[in-house]
Short mmCIF file of the C-alpha atoms (twelve columns), coordinates in Angstrom:
data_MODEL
# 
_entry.id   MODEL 
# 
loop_
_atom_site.group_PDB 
_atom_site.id 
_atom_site.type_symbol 
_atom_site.label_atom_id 
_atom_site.label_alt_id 
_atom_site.label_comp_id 
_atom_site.label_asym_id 
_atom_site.label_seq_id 
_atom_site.Cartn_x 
_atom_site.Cartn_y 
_atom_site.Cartn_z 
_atom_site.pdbx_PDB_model_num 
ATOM 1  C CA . UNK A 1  0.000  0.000  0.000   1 
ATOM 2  C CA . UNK A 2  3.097  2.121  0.662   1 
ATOM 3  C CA . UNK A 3  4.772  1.351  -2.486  1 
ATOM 4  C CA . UNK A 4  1.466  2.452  -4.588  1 
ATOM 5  C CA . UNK A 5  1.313  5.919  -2.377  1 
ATOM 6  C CA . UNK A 6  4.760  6.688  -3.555  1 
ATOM 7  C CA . UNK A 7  4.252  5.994  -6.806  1 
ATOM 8  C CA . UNK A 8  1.123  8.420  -6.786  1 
ATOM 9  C CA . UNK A 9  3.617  11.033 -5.133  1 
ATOM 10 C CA . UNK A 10 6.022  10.173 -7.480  1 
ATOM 11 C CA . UNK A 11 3.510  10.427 -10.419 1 
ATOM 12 C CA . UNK A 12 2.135  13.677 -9.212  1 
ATOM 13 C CA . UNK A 13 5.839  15.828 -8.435  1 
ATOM 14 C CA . UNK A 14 6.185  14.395 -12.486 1 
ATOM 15 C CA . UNK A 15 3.090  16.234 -13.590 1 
ATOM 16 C CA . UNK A 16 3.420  19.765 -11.461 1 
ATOM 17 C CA . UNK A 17 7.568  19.391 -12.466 1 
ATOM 18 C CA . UNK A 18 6.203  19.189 -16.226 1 
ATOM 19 C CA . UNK A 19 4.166  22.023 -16.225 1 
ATOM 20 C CA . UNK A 20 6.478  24.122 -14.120 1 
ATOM 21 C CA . UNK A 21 8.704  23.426 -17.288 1 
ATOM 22 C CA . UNK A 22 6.200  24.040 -19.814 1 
ATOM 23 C CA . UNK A 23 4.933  27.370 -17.721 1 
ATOM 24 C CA . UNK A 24 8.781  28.599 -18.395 1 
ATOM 25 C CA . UNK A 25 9.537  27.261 -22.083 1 
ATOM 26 C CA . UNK A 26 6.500  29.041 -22.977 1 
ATOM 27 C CA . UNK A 27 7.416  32.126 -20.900 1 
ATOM 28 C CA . UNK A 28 10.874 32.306 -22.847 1 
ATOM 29 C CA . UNK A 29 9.156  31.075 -26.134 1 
ATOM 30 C CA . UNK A 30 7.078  34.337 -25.933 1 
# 
């Protein structure tokens, strides 16, 4: 139950890391 927790945590830093990179290739791409 741990090990799937993580992976949700893991999964989820992923998706807000992602768009923190997308919110500053767009800012520079602009």
């Amino acid at each position: 139950m741990s090990e799937k927790g993580s992976f949700n945590t893991k999964k989820r830093i992923k998706s807000i890391k992602w768009s923190a990179i997308m919110n500053v290739f767009c800012t520079f791409a602009l």
